Amino acid sequence: MLSKDRSTFVCSSCGYESPRWLGRCPGCGEWNTLVEDVETRGTGNPTSGGRPPVSISSVDASPEDRLPTGSPEFDRVLGGGIVPGSLVLVGGDPGIGKSTLLLQVSIRAAAGGRVLYVTGEESATQVRMRADRLGLPARPSPALPPDLFVMADTDITRIEAQISETDPVLVVVDSIQTVFDPGLSSAPGSVAQVRQCAAAFLRLSKERGIPVFLIGHVTKGGDIAGPRVLEHVVDTVLYFEGERYQAYRILRAVKNRFGSTNEIGIFEMRGDGLKDVANPSGVFLEERSRDGIGSVVAPCVEGTRPLLVEVQALVTPAVFGVARRTAIGVDHNRVCLIAAVLEKRAGLNLASQDIYVKVAGGLEAVEPAADLAVAVAVASSLRNRPVPGDAVMMGEVGLGGEVRAAGKAGLRVSEAVRLGFRRIVLPAGDLPSIEDVASLEKHGAVLAGARTVAEALDAAGL
Ligand code: TYD
Ligand code: MG
């Protein structure tokens, strides 16, 4: 079945293709990740096999009946539940909780039909032991649904046969890197195997209308293909992220044919499985430092959801000649730029100071709207003066020291007020877009429009 047309070299980490072997991948900059990939004929588009064209007006346009995952957080990331016939890739570092997440989804889905959980990573016993750990409803007993079938196999032909026989409502493959096609000579986990098997699952999901979740480990080094080589094959790509040693996990959509890619879902890893975090702003602010020096809350927006994060800064005299800037959770260049603006436009003396900026809780603040919080946190630490505990700061900082509109200001302000913040410093340009100022003021909120960083520092009492 393998016809050697021509070979290409594929980066097993990012999927970059090259006609020649290269030591360093031009796509992602990794070394020794390019491996030979033999193209097989006829795997181009497995969904188009031999169907005649139809008039667009006769195509069924009714919205798909989505299957809820039982987790509102997961449903939101998928765009409102699982779409029948969709192929979803869930990537993430080993140990982050991918198997746990999808086992929970499988258990819930099995209440409504047969679910096939294919495991090549663990034995059926290990899957059972994990399932026993999860906080399951006591009723109906037995707690584990009889319609959840665990298949400890990695041969794609046997898995395909089992899917035909079981006719499940959901298939989970844990992981795609362990599944292999015996017709290919390359080793399981190689780019060719991983792509071939993913194409087989794509065909299965489309032909039979069964949603299939593929788990893919993010890998280091070139021996095993990473999930990125599959991103263009599947309908939806989700990444499960977080600090391994912290409890919070973020599920992020980076590609979604059935929804927005900005959405995130937040979970907490507990002793009895992953739990939805319904009020993330409150959770991430729980452990804020008490004195408020160098700590500022920024109202960010991820997709449609507002998320309040704590930006921390520590400014200390530089010991070695050149002052250092270190950033975690914010872009390093942004911190350098904001420090330069503070120096030049607000008269802060930062040239001989090391600056450390961090977003608490392992979160990231990528939005420009978080600039002002970074600037105010740095100024607060430099001057050793606290920022009021009930203040939030939002706005993009320009090179001229101007505070530019943040967008979605109403959403940010109402989330901040909902969580008890009262001093809202926002770009002056965003003030007119706040509609319910009167009701916000009734809650005791004070909205201060800032045109420049210097004005924002005044408003923060620095
Ligand atoms: P796992 O789902 O196996 O991760 P992945 O499939 O992404 O490799 O989760 C691994 C970690 O989660 C492991 O260190 C144990 C921990 N864990 C809990 O803390 N609580 C639980 O209920 C479960 C099932 C796992
Ligand atoms: Mg796993």
Tab-separated table of C-alpha atoms and ligand atoms in Angstrom:
chain	number	residue	atom	x	y	z
A	1	MET	CA	0.000	0.000	0.000
A	2	LEU	CA	3.008	2.168	0.329
A	3	SER	CA	4.175	3.624	-2.948
A	4	LYS	CA	7.314	5.639	-2.673
A	5	ASP	CA	6.495	8.617	-4.877
A	6	ARG	CA	8.987	11.073	-3.470
A	7	SER	CA	10.155	11.751	-0.012
A	8	THR	CA	9.906	14.926	1.940
A	9	PHE	CA	11.386	15.810	5.262
A	10	VAL	CA	9.021	16.867	7.992
A	11	CYS	CA	9.790	18.513	11.307
A	12	SER	CA	8.407	16.193	13.959
A	13	SER	CA	7.901	19.087	16.298
A	14	CYS	CA	6.133	21.714	14.152
A	15	GLY	CA	5.258	19.962	10.893
A	16	TYR	CA	7.466	22.165	8.657
A	17	GLU	CA	8.144	20.433	5.334
A	18	SER	CA	11.296	20.589	3.284
A	19	PRO	CA	12.445	18.706	0.161
A	20	ARG	CA	15.907	18.269	1.724
A	21	TRP	CA	17.131	17.215	5.116
A	22	LEU	CA	18.196	20.143	7.289
A	23	GLY	CA	19.946	20.079	10.634
A	24	ARG	CA	17.873	22.911	12.022
A	25	CYS	CA	14.180	23.385	11.345
A	26	PRO	CA	13.491	26.800	9.745
A	27	GLY	CA	9.944	26.611	11.103
A	28	CYS	CA	10.559	26.305	14.825
A	29	GLY	CA	14.340	26.528	15.163
A	30	GLU	CA	14.707	23.091	16.793
A	31	TRP	CA	17.721	20.950	15.948
A	32	ASN	CA	17.603	17.404	14.523
A	33	THR	CA	13.831	17.271	14.280
A	34	LEU	CA	13.517	16.778	10.496
A	35	VAL	CA	12.711	13.189	9.586
A	36	GLU	CA	11.982	11.555	6.249
A	37	ASP	CA	8.303	11.212	5.465
A	38	VAL	CA	7.302	9.007	2.568
A	39	GLU	CA	4.190	10.290	0.861
A	40	THR	CA	1.544	7.700	0.313
A	41	ARG	CA	-0.764	8.007	-2.618
A	42	GLY	CA	-4.434	8.725	-2.121
A	43	THR	CA	-4.415	10.077	1.421
A	44	GLY	CA	-5.060	13.587	0.167
A	45	ASN	CA	-8.597	14.090	1.334
A	46	PRO	CA	-10.209	11.054	2.807
A	47	THR	CA	-13.609	12.696	3.065
A	48	SER	CA	-14.088	13.356	-0.624
A	49	GLY	CA	-13.932	9.748	-1.779
A	50	GLY	CA	-16.256	9.307	-4.717
A	51	ARG	CA	-19.229	11.453	-3.773
A	52	PRO	CA	-20.999	13.288	-6.576
A	53	PRO	CA	-21.401	17.054	-6.240
A	54	VAL	CA	-24.676	18.293	-4.816
A	55	SER	CA	-26.408	21.637	-5.172
A	56	ILE	CA	-25.587	23.856	-2.224
A	57	SER	CA	-29.282	24.599	-1.741
A	58	SER	CA	-29.992	20.935	-1.089
A	59	VAL	CA	-27.276	20.585	1.555
A	60	ASP	CA	-28.664	20.132	5.042
A	61	ALA	CA	-27.837	23.329	6.927
A	62	SER	CA	-29.484	22.569	10.250
A	63	PRO	CA	-27.120	23.191	13.118
A	64	GLU	CA	-25.559	20.012	14.457
A	65	ASP	CA	-26.905	18.546	17.649
A	66	ARG	CA	-23.981	18.998	19.936
A	67	LEU	CA	-23.224	16.531	22.666
A	68	PRO	CA	-22.540	18.200	26.014
A	69	THR	CA	-19.319	17.098	27.743
A	70	GLY	CA	-20.809	17.593	31.194
A	71	SER	CA	-18.280	20.374	31.794
A	72	PRO	CA	-19.439	23.890	30.914
A	73	GLU	CA	-15.782	24.930	30.655
A	74	PHE	CA	-15.003	22.212	28.111
A	75	ASP	CA	-18.226	22.942	26.206
A	76	ARG	CA	-17.315	26.600	25.875
A	77	VAL	CA	-13.880	25.822	24.439
A	78	LEU	CA	-15.436	23.477	21.886
A	79	GLY	CA	-17.869	26.229	20.862
A	80	GLY	CA	-20.890	24.739	22.671
A	81	GLY	CA	-20.333	20.981	23.055
A	82	ILE	CA	-19.046	18.127	20.894
A	83	VAL	CA	-19.955	18.297	17.198
A	84	PRO	CA	-20.960	14.911	15.704
A	85	GLY	CA	-18.367	13.633	13.247
A	86	SER	CA	-15.694	16.050	14.430
A	87	LEU	CA	-12.044	15.122	14.900
A	88	VAL	CA	-10.531	16.937	17.866
A	89	LEU	CA	-6.867	16.935	18.841
A	90	VAL	CA	-6.039	17.540	22.506
A	91	GLY	CA	-2.353	18.341	22.913
A	92	GLY	CA	-0.283	19.057	25.972
A	93	ASP	CA	2.767	18.188	27.994
A	94	PRO	CA	2.966	14.743	29.582
A	95	GLY	CA	1.390	14.707	33.041
A	96	ILE	CA	-0.747	17.797	32.521
A	97	GLY	CA	-4.053	15.898	32.749
A	98	LYS	CA	-5.137	15.003	29.194
A	99	SER	CA	-6.062	11.412	30.040
A	100	THR	CA	-7.925	12.525	33.139
A	101	LEU	CA	-9.896	15.170	31.229
A	102	LEU	CA	-10.981	12.805	28.468
A	103	LEU	CA	-11.727	9.916	30.792
A	104	GLN	CA	-14.101	12.228	32.672
A	105	VAL	CA	-15.754	13.237	29.402
A	106	SER	CA	-16.002	9.554	28.408
A	107	ILE	CA	-17.643	8.590	31.685
A	108	ARG	CA	-20.258	11.312	31.317
A	109	ALA	CA	-20.891	10.580	27.632
A	110	ALA	CA	-21.346	6.872	28.427
A	111	ALA	CA	-24.534	7.751	30.269
A	112	GLY	CA	-26.041	8.428	26.833
A	113	GLY	CA	-24.521	5.655	24.696
A	114	ARG	CA	-21.493	3.466	24.119
A	115	VAL	CA	-18.089	5.120	24.387
A	116	LEU	CA	-14.845	3.535	23.206
A	117	TYR	CA	-11.721	4.623	25.074
A	118	VAL	CA	-8.668	3.321	23.211
A	119	THR	CA	-5.575	3.297	25.382
A	120	GLY	CA	-2.078	2.638	24.166
A	121	GLU	CA	-0.410	4.492	27.008
A	122	GLU	CA	-1.857	2.560	29.906
A	123	SER	CA	-3.406	-0.843	30.572
A	124	ALA	CA	-7.151	-1.286	31.034
A	125	THR	CA	-6.459	-1.830	34.738
A	126	GLN	CA	-4.705	1.502	35.032
A	127	VAL	CA	-7.601	3.244	33.295
A	128	ARG	CA	-10.013	1.558	35.691
A	129	MET	CA	-7.933	2.672	38.686
A	130	ARG	CA	-7.917	6.227	37.423
A	131	ALA	CA	-11.673	6.109	36.876
A	132	ASP	CA	-12.145	4.922	40.464
A	133	ARG	CA	-10.273	7.993	41.710
A	134	LEU	CA	-12.573	10.431	39.975
A	135	GLY	CA	-15.359	11.934	41.986
A	136	LEU	CA	-18.267	10.101	40.440
A	137	PRO	CA	-21.905	10.430	41.387
A	138	ALA	CA	-22.893	7.719	43.865
A	139	ARG	CA	-25.988	6.915	41.867
A	140	PRO	CA	-26.900	5.164	39.673
A	141	SER	CA	-24.757	2.388	41.044
A	142	PRO	CA	-22.424	0.968	39.987
A	143	ALA	CA	-20.883	4.415	39.561
A	144	LEU	CA	-18.846	3.409	36.508
A	145	PRO	CA	-21.088	3.306	33.454
A	146	PRO	CA	-21.248	-0.126	31.820
A	147	ASP	CA	-21.308	1.520	28.390
A	148	LEU	CA	-17.735	2.788	28.694
A	149	PHE	CA	-15.533	0.297	26.840
A	150	VAL	CA	-11.779	0.336	27.330
A	151	MET	CA	-9.672	-1.088	24.524
A	152	ALA	CA	-5.975	-1.525	25.253
A	153	ASP	CA	-4.709	-1.825	21.695
A	154	THR	CA	-2.631	0.191	19.263
A	155	ASP	CA	-3.227	-1.509	15.901
A	156	ILE	CA	-5.320	0.820	13.749
A	157	THR	CA	-6.929	-2.014	11.793
A	158	ARG	CA	-8.197	-3.663	14.995
A	159	ILE	CA	-9.330	-0.295	16.370
A	160	GLU	CA	-11.253	0.434	13.159
A	161	ALA	CA	-12.906	-2.975	13.318
A	162	GLN	CA	-13.855	-2.406	16.945
A	163	ILE	CA	-15.378	0.969	16.160
A	164	SER	CA	-17.523	-0.651	13.460
A	165	GLU	CA	-18.630	-3.321	15.882
A	166	THR	CA	-19.265	-1.104	18.927
A	167	ASP	CA	-20.837	1.780	16.981
A	168	PRO	CA	-20.017	4.237	19.763
A	169	VAL	CA	-21.284	7.795	20.303
A	170	LEU	CA	-17.736	8.892	21.155
A	171	VAL	CA	-14.199	7.597	20.592
A	172	VAL	CA	-11.126	8.686	22.578
A	173	VAL	CA	-7.643	7.691	21.391
A	174	ASP	CA	-4.987	7.971	24.098
A	175	SER	CA	-2.601	8.655	22.472
A	176	ILE	CA	-2.363	9.035	18.692
A	177	GLN	CA	1.408	8.578	18.962
A	178	THR	CA	1.003	4.982	20.149
A	179	VAL	CA	-1.361	3.912	17.337
A	180	PHE	CA	0.232	2.336	14.273
A	181	ASP	CA	-0.735	1.073	10.848
A	182	PRO	CA	0.851	-2.369	10.247
A	183	GLY	CA	0.935	-1.563	6.512
A	184	LEU	CA	3.561	1.118	7.047
A	185	SER	CA	7.163	0.215	7.664
A	186	SER	CA	7.961	3.205	9.877
A	187	ALA	CA	7.879	2.988	13.656
A	188	PRO	CA	4.860	3.967	15.794
A	189	GLY	CA	5.055	7.633	16.694
A	190	SER	CA	6.844	8.610	13.469
A	191	VAL	CA	5.412	11.429	11.387
A	192	ALA	CA	4.226	9.012	8.688
A	193	GLN	CA	2.446	6.727	11.179
A	194	VAL	CA	0.855	9.521	13.150
A	195	ARG	CA	-0.471	11.193	10.014
A	196	GLN	CA	-1.687	7.983	8.440
A	197	CYS	CA	-3.556	6.953	11.594
A	198	ALA	CA	-5.037	10.425	12.073
A	199	ALA	CA	-6.274	10.306	8.463
A	200	ALA	CA	-7.937	6.966	9.216
A	201	PHE	CA	-9.711	8.468	12.232
A	202	LEU	CA	-10.741	11.468	10.129
A	203	ARG	CA	-12.332	9.144	7.588
A	204	LEU	CA	-14.065	7.162	10.308
A	205	SER	CA	-15.428	10.207	12.072
A	206	LYS	CA	-16.784	11.754	8.879
A	207	GLU	CA	-18.242	8.597	7.387
A	208	ARG	CA	-19.927	7.422	10.568
A	209	GLY	CA	-20.633	10.796	12.189
A	210	ILE	CA	-18.784	9.767	15.360
A	211	PRO	CA	-16.810	12.421	17.231
A	212	VAL	CA	-13.212	11.314	17.832
A	213	PHE	CA	-10.778	12.857	20.319
A	214	LEU	CA	-7.085	12.255	19.696
A	215	ILE	CA	-4.687	12.863	22.577
A	216	GLY	CA	-1.218	14.017	21.512
A	217	HIS	CA	1.784	14.523	23.758
A	218	VAL	CA	3.990	17.478	23.189
A	219	THR	CA	7.367	15.870	22.638
A	220	LYS	CA	10.938	17.001	23.014
A	221	GLY	CA	13.378	15.836	20.363
A	222	GLY	CA	12.642	14.314	16.973
A	223	ASP	CA	11.924	10.635	17.688
A	224	ILE	CA	8.202	10.976	18.222
A	225	ALA	CA	6.034	13.319	16.178
A	226	GLY	CA	4.390	16.083	18.178
A	227	PRO	CA	0.731	17.098	17.903
A	228	ARG	CA	1.578	20.048	15.685
A	229	VAL	CA	2.135	17.783	12.670
A	230	LEU	CA	-1.601	16.979	12.874
A	231	GLU	CA	-3.015	20.466	13.283
A	232	HIS	CA	-4.046	20.773	9.630
A	233	VAL	CA	-5.663	17.318	9.546
A	234	VAL	CA	-8.142	17.755	12.383
A	235	ASP	CA	-11.189	20.024	12.801
A	236	THR	CA	-10.301	21.369	16.207
A	237	VAL	CA	-7.033	21.720	18.092
A	238	LEU	CA	-7.072	22.212	21.844
A	239	TYR	CA	-4.037	22.601	24.052
A	240	PHE	CA	-4.089	21.782	27.717
A	241	GLU	CA	-1.631	23.995	29.563
A	242	GLY	CA	-0.534	24.908	33.022
A	243	GLU	CA	2.301	24.657	35.443
A	244	ARG	CA	2.755	21.023	36.321
A	245	TYR	CA	3.185	21.829	39.995
A	246	GLN	CA	0.247	24.171	40.257
A	247	ALA	CA	-3.316	23.002	40.347
A	248	TYR	CA	-4.794	25.217	37.624
A	249	ARG	CA	-5.043	24.094	34.016
A	250	ILE	CA	-6.122	26.070	30.983
A	251	LEU	CA	-7.715	24.456	27.955
A	252	ARG	CA	-7.204	26.667	24.934
A	253	ALA	CA	-8.621	26.358	21.413
A	254	VAL	CA	-5.987	27.203	18.790
A	255	LYS	CA	-8.044	25.995	15.834
A	256	ASN	CA	-11.766	25.369	15.711
A	257	ARG	CA	-13.914	24.787	12.644
A	258	PHE	CA	-16.991	24.936	14.871
A	259	GLY	CA	-16.317	27.869	17.187
A	260	SER	CA	-14.086	30.725	18.233
A	261	THR	CA	-10.384	30.172	18.845
A	262	ASN	CA	-10.144	32.721	21.629
A	263	GLU	CA	-12.041	30.720	24.182
A	264	ILE	CA	-10.411	29.184	27.206
A	265	GLY	CA	-11.638	26.783	29.849
A	266	ILE	CA	-10.187	26.758	33.336
A	267	PHE	CA	-9.900	23.657	35.490
A	268	GLU	CA	-8.439	22.715	38.815
A	269	MET	CA	-6.643	19.374	39.222
A	270	ARG	CA	-7.780	17.891	42.474
A	271	GLY	CA	-7.292	14.549	44.192
A	272	ASP	CA	-10.516	13.361	42.579
A	273	GLY	CA	-10.041	14.649	39.060
A	274	LEU	CA	-10.436	17.917	37.171
A	275	LYS	CA	-13.075	20.368	38.319
A	276	ASP	CA	-14.430	23.343	36.409
A	277	VAL	CA	-13.368	26.703	37.789
A	278	ALA	CA	-16.477	28.785	37.346
A	279	ASN	CA	-15.165	31.996	38.913
A	280	PRO	CA	-11.529	32.182	37.808
A	281	SER	CA	-11.023	35.870	38.575
A	282	GLY	CA	-11.837	35.273	42.212
A	283	VAL	CA	-9.596	32.214	42.391
A	284	PHE	CA	-6.566	33.829	40.827
A	285	LEU	CA	-6.799	36.858	43.086
A	286	GLU	CA	-7.234	34.871	46.308
A	287	GLU	CA	-3.569	34.852	47.214
A	288	ARG	CA	-2.710	38.464	46.433
A	289	SER	CA	0.108	39.946	48.436
A	290	ARG	CA	-1.192	41.943	51.362
A	291	ASP	CA	0.863	45.142	51.282
A	292	GLY	CA	0.006	45.890	47.646
A	293	ILE	CA	3.494	47.117	46.756
A	294	GLY	CA	4.278	46.184	43.162
A	295	SER	CA	0.959	44.380	42.754
A	296	VAL	CA	-1.729	45.549	40.323
A	297	VAL	CA	-4.871	43.839	39.081
A	298	ALA	CA	-5.467	43.943	35.331
A	299	PRO	CA	-8.888	43.127	33.879
A	300	CYS	CA	-8.101	41.014	30.810
A	301	VAL	CA	-10.476	39.402	28.318
A	302	GLU	CA	-9.962	35.899	26.900
A	303	GLY	CA	-12.438	35.325	24.082
A	304	THR	CA	-15.803	36.282	25.488
A	305	ARG	CA	-14.771	35.936	29.101
A	306	PRO	CA	-13.285	38.580	31.363
A	307	LEU	CA	-10.443	37.392	33.583
A	308	LEU	CA	-8.839	39.465	36.307
A	309	VAL	CA	-5.139	38.746	36.761
A	310	GLU	CA	-2.573	40.014	39.228
A	311	VAL	CA	0.536	41.575	37.698
A	312	GLN	CA	3.496	41.705	40.063
A	313	ALA	CA	6.682	43.731	39.714
A	314	LEU	CA	9.857	43.811	41.737
A	315	VAL	CA	12.394	46.570	41.124
A	316	THR	CA	15.825	46.206	42.735
A	317	PRO	CA	19.141	48.043	42.226
A	318	ALA	CA	21.212	46.322	39.550
A	319	VAL	CA	24.328	44.643	40.886
A	320	PHE	CA	26.205	44.076	37.658
A	321	GLY	CA	26.674	46.918	35.173
A	322	VAL	CA	23.714	46.325	32.838
A	323	ALA	CA	20.237	46.331	34.393
A	324	ARG	CA	18.209	43.212	33.703
A	325	ARG	CA	14.549	42.833	32.802
A	326	THR	CA	12.916	39.476	33.504
A	327	ALA	CA	9.348	38.635	32.591
A	328	ILE	CA	7.116	35.624	33.245
A	329	GLY	CA	3.627	35.602	31.778
A	330	VAL	CA	4.203	38.843	29.866
A	331	ASP	CA	6.371	39.421	26.823
A	332	HIS	CA	9.922	40.417	27.724
A	333	ASN	CA	10.099	43.099	25.027
A	334	ARG	CA	6.923	44.690	26.319
A	335	VAL	CA	8.458	45.027	29.759
A	336	CYS	CA	11.571	46.690	28.262
A	337	LEU	CA	9.388	49.041	26.274
A	338	ILE	CA	7.181	49.985	29.205
A	339	ALA	CA	10.280	50.579	31.363
A	340	ALA	CA	11.662	52.924	28.693
A	341	VAL	CA	8.351	54.816	28.524
A	342	LEU	CA	8.288	55.196	32.326
A	343	GLU	CA	11.852	56.480	32.257
A	344	LYS	CA	11.364	58.984	29.460
A	345	ARG	CA	7.724	60.074	29.858
A	346	ALA	CA	7.057	59.755	33.566
A	347	GLY	CA	10.474	60.645	34.927
A	348	LEU	CA	11.147	57.338	36.701
A	349	ASN	CA	14.782	56.411	37.154
A	350	LEU	CA	14.944	52.795	36.058
A	351	ALA	CA	18.214	52.673	34.110
A	352	SER	CA	20.176	51.253	37.045
A	353	GLN	CA	17.395	48.965	38.305
A	354	ASP	CA	16.716	45.301	37.642
A	355	ILE	CA	13.030	44.768	36.850
A	356	TYR	CA	11.155	41.508	37.388
A	357	VAL	CA	7.563	41.224	36.183
A	358	LYS	CA	5.362	38.198	36.720
A	359	VAL	CA	1.724	37.319	36.226
A	360	ALA	CA	0.587	35.388	39.293
A	361	GLY	CA	-0.958	31.927	39.153
A	362	GLY	CA	0.893	30.741	36.054
A	363	LEU	CA	-1.357	32.869	33.829
A	364	GLU	CA	-0.359	34.964	30.835
A	365	ALA	CA	-1.318	38.530	30.036
A	366	VAL	CA	-0.727	38.805	26.302
A	367	GLU	CA	-3.218	41.575	25.643
A	368	PRO	CA	-1.885	45.121	25.177
A	369	ALA	CA	-4.618	46.156	27.626
A	370	ALA	CA	-2.439	44.771	30.434
A	371	ASP	CA	0.348	47.314	29.701
A	372	LEU	CA	-0.894	49.868	32.196
A	373	ALA	CA	-0.969	47.340	35.039
A	374	VAL	CA	2.664	46.469	34.271
A	375	ALA	CA	3.641	50.152	34.254
A	376	VAL	CA	1.886	50.922	37.532
A	377	ALA	CA	3.265	47.782	39.227
A	378	VAL	CA	6.819	48.757	38.250
A	379	ALA	CA	6.332	52.322	39.512
A	380	SER	CA	4.825	51.068	42.769
A	381	SER	CA	7.781	48.768	43.450
A	382	LEU	CA	10.350	51.427	42.538
A	383	ARG	CA	8.768	53.956	44.875
A	384	ASN	CA	7.959	51.323	47.488
A	385	ARG	CA	4.434	52.650	47.720
A	386	PRO	CA	1.326	50.462	47.646
A	387	VAL	CA	-1.385	50.540	45.020
A	388	PRO	CA	-4.842	50.629	46.662
A	389	GLY	CA	-6.170	47.088	47.041
A	390	ASP	CA	-9.477	47.973	45.386
A	391	ALA	CA	-7.939	49.437	42.207
A	392	VAL	CA	-7.660	47.939	38.713
A	393	MET	CA	-5.683	49.336	35.765
A	394	MET	CA	-6.311	48.782	32.073
A	395	GLY	CA	-5.013	50.263	28.840
A	396	GLU	CA	-2.340	49.944	26.214
A	397	VAL	CA	0.744	52.097	26.767
A	398	GLY	CA	2.108	53.894	23.682
A	399	LEU	CA	5.682	55.020	23.173
A	400	GLY	CA	4.598	58.620	23.707
A	401	GLY	CA	3.427	57.722	27.197
A	402	GLU	CA	-0.203	57.883	26.081
A	403	VAL	CA	-2.782	55.407	27.384
A	404	ARG	CA	-4.680	53.940	24.456
A	405	ALA	CA	-8.133	52.375	24.379
A	406	ALA	CA	-8.302	48.803	25.645
A	407	GLY	CA	-11.465	47.693	23.844
A	408	LYS	CA	-14.240	45.655	25.492
A	409	ALA	CA	-13.958	48.160	28.326
A	410	GLY	CA	-17.533	47.598	29.542
A	411	LEU	CA	-16.861	43.884	30.042
A	412	ARG	CA	-13.658	44.558	31.951
A	413	VAL	CA	-15.193	47.210	34.171
A	414	SER	CA	-18.264	45.189	35.113
A	415	GLU	CA	-16.156	42.123	35.999
A	416	ALA	CA	-13.911	44.293	38.198
A	417	VAL	CA	-16.896	45.855	39.959
A	418	ARG	CA	-18.548	42.436	40.347
A	419	LEU	CA	-15.453	41.243	42.233
A	420	GLY	CA	-15.457	44.209	44.565
A	421	PHE	CA	-12.992	46.595	42.882
A	422	ARG	CA	-13.981	50.233	43.200
A	423	ARG	CA	-11.197	52.374	41.711
A	424	ILE	CA	-11.228	51.707	38.008
A	425	VAL	CA	-8.450	53.374	36.039
A	426	LEU	CA	-9.117	53.084	32.333
A	427	PRO	CA	-8.093	54.848	29.121
A	428	ALA	CA	-9.857	58.199	28.780
A	429	GLY	CA	-10.807	57.077	25.263
A	430	ASP	CA	-12.780	54.143	26.655
A	431	LEU	CA	-14.862	56.241	29.068
A	432	PRO	CA	-17.624	57.153	26.581
A	433	SER	CA	-18.171	53.457	25.768
A	434	ILE	CA	-19.129	52.624	29.358
A	435	GLU	CA	-22.909	52.602	29.258
A	436	ASP	CA	-24.106	51.935	32.784
A	437	VAL	CA	-21.906	54.457	34.628
A	438	ALA	CA	-24.801	55.385	36.911
A	439	SER	CA	-25.379	51.837	38.112
A	440	LEU	CA	-21.625	51.293	38.516
A	441	GLU	CA	-21.440	54.413	40.659
A	442	LYS	CA	-24.337	53.118	42.723
A	443	HIS	CA	-22.042	50.202	43.617
A	444	GLY	CA	-19.493	52.752	44.809
A	445	ALA	CA	-17.267	52.438	41.746
A	446	VAL	CA	-15.182	55.432	40.706
A	447	LEU	CA	-14.117	55.526	37.081
A	448	ALA	CA	-10.968	57.520	36.346
A	449	GLY	CA	-10.050	58.131	32.701
A	450	ALA	CA	-6.292	58.433	32.126
A	451	ARG	CA	-4.771	59.962	29.024
A	452	THR	CA	-1.144	59.383	29.953
A	453	VAL	CA	0.888	57.005	32.098
A	454	ALA	CA	1.683	59.930	34.404
A	455	GLU	CA	-2.048	60.538	34.938
A	456	ALA	CA	-2.551	56.840	35.690
A	457	LEU	CA	0.244	56.960	38.282
A	458	ASP	CA	-1.505	59.937	39.900
A	459	ALA	CA	-4.802	58.075	39.923
A	460	ALA	CA	-3.059	55.130	41.619
A	461	GLY	CA	-1.714	57.503	44.265
A	462	LEU	CA	1.936	56.961	43.337
B	1	TYD	P1	-2.817	12.534	33.367
B	1	TYD	O1	-4.247	12.697	33.022
B	1	TYD	O2	-2.282	11.141	33.410
B	1	TYD	O3	-1.895	13.398	32.392
B	1	TYD	P2	-1.534	13.193	30.848
B	1	TYD	O4	-2.493	12.207	30.264
B	1	TYD	O5	-1.642	14.574	30.249
B	1	TYD	O6	-0.128	12.701	30.802
B	1	TYD	O7	-2.609	13.269	34.763
B	1	TYD	C1	-1.417	13.130	35.412
B	1	TYD	C2	-1.319	13.850	36.731
B	1	TYD	O8	-2.525	14.236	37.342
B	1	TYD	C3	-0.661	12.869	37.672
B	1	TYD	O9	0.503	13.502	38.152
B	1	TYD	C4	-1.641	12.620	38.747
B	1	TYD	C5	-2.552	13.797	38.691
B	1	TYD	N1	-3.937	13.481	39.076
B	1	TYD	C6	-4.517	14.158	40.129
B	1	TYD	O10	-3.905	15.010	40.766
B	1	TYD	N2	-5.828	13.885	40.465
B	1	TYD	C7	-6.549	12.934	39.802
B	1	TYD	O11	-7.724	12.729	40.132
B	1	TYD	C8	-5.926	12.239	38.728
B	1	TYD	C9	-6.695	11.194	37.963
B	1	TYD	C10	-4.629	12.551	38.380
B	2	MG	MG	-2.079	10.288	29.537
